[in-house]
Amino acid sequence: MDYNAYVRYYFPSEVDCDRADYHLEIAYNLRDNEKINLLNVIYRGGAKSTHVNMKVPIWLIFFYDTIDFMILVSDTGDLSKNLLKAIQV
């Protein structure tokens, strides 16, 4: 499934336009490479955590079965808790 289509369908309340090119590049790089060293410098408020820690992993788990587990790393414990809450069922 196309990443833009996935975000629009499963997160409609958070979407008012297509994803930024860097969101797509990150998503497809993670999908297409079993092992990858990835460094992205993205401006504050650029939805890095929202996509890389939540939306992309869920997309990869449900549509590509490429992740068995994930580790969330963030600058603060509170941010980690908020990200974890967002993906808990």
C-alpha positions as CSV (number, residue, x, y, z in Angstrom):
1,M,0.0,0.0,0.0
2,D,1.2,3.5,-0.9
3,Y,2.4,5.4,2.2
4,N,0.3,8.5,1.4
5,A,-2.8,6.3,0.9
6,Y,-2.2,4.5,4.2
7,V,-1.8,7.8,6.2
8,R,-4.9,9.3,4.6
9,Y,-7.0,6.2,5.2
10,Y,-5.9,5.2,8.7
11,F,-5.3,8.7,10.2
12,P,-7.9,10.9,8.4
13,S,-8.2,13.4,11.3
14,E,-4.5,14.2,11.1
15,V,-4.2,14.7,7.4
16,D,-5.0,17.8,5.4
17,C,-2.4,17.3,2.6
18,D,0.0,14.7,1.2
19,R,3.1,13.7,3.2
20,A,6.3,15.7,2.8
21,D,8.8,14.2,0.4
22,Y,11.1,13.4,3.3
23,H,8.4,11.4,5.0
24,L,8.0,9.3,1.9
25,E,11.7,8.9,1.4
26,I,12.1,7.7,5.0
27,A,9.2,5.3,4.7
28,Y,10.3,3.8,1.4
29,N,14.0,3.6,2.5
30,L,13.0,1.7,5.6
31,R,10.7,-0.6,3.6
32,D,13.2,-1.4,0.9
33,N,16.3,-2.0,3.1
34,E,16.6,-4.8,5.5
35,K,19.6,-3.1,7.2
36,I,20.0,0.6,7.0
37,N,21.8,3.4,8.7
38,L,19.6,6.4,8.3
39,L,20.3,10.0,9.4
40,N,17.7,12.7,8.7
41,V,18.0,16.3,9.8
42,I,14.5,17.7,9.8
43,Y,13.2,21.0,11.2
44,R,11.5,21.2,14.6
45,G,7.8,20.4,14.2
46,G,8.4,18.4,11.0
47,A,6.5,15.4,12.3
48,K,9.7,13.2,12.7
49,S,8.5,11.3,15.7
50,T,4.9,11.0,14.4
51,H,6.1,9.3,11.2
52,V,9.3,7.5,12.1
53,N,8.2,6.2,15.6
54,M,4.5,5.6,14.9
55,K,3.1,5.6,11.4
56,V,5.9,4.1,9.4
57,P,6.4,1.1,11.8
58,I,2.7,0.4,11.8
59,W,2.6,0.5,8.0
60,L,5.6,-1.9,7.8
61,I,4.1,-4.3,10.3
62,F,0.6,-4.5,8.7
63,F,1.4,-4.2,5.0
64,Y,4.9,-5.7,4.7
65,D,5.4,-7.9,7.7
66,T,9.0,-6.6,8.0
67,I,9.1,-5.7,11.7
68,D,8.9,-8.2,14.6
69,F,9.5,-5.7,17.3
70,M,10.5,-2.0,17.7
71,I,12.3,0.1,20.2
72,L,11.2,3.7,20.7
73,V,14.0,6.1,21.5
74,S,13.3,9.7,22.3
75,D,14.9,12.7,24.1
76,T,12.5,12.5,27.1
77,G,10.6,9.8,28.9
78,D,7.4,11.8,28.5
79,L,7.7,11.9,24.7
80,S,8.3,8.1,24.7
81,K,5.2,7.5,26.8
82,N,3.1,9.7,24.4
83,L,4.4,7.9,21.4
84,L,3.8,4.5,23.0
85,K,0.2,5.5,23.9
86,A,-0.4,6.5,20.3
87,I,0.3,2.9,19.1
88,Q,-1.1,0.8,21.9
89,V,-4.2,-1.1,21.1
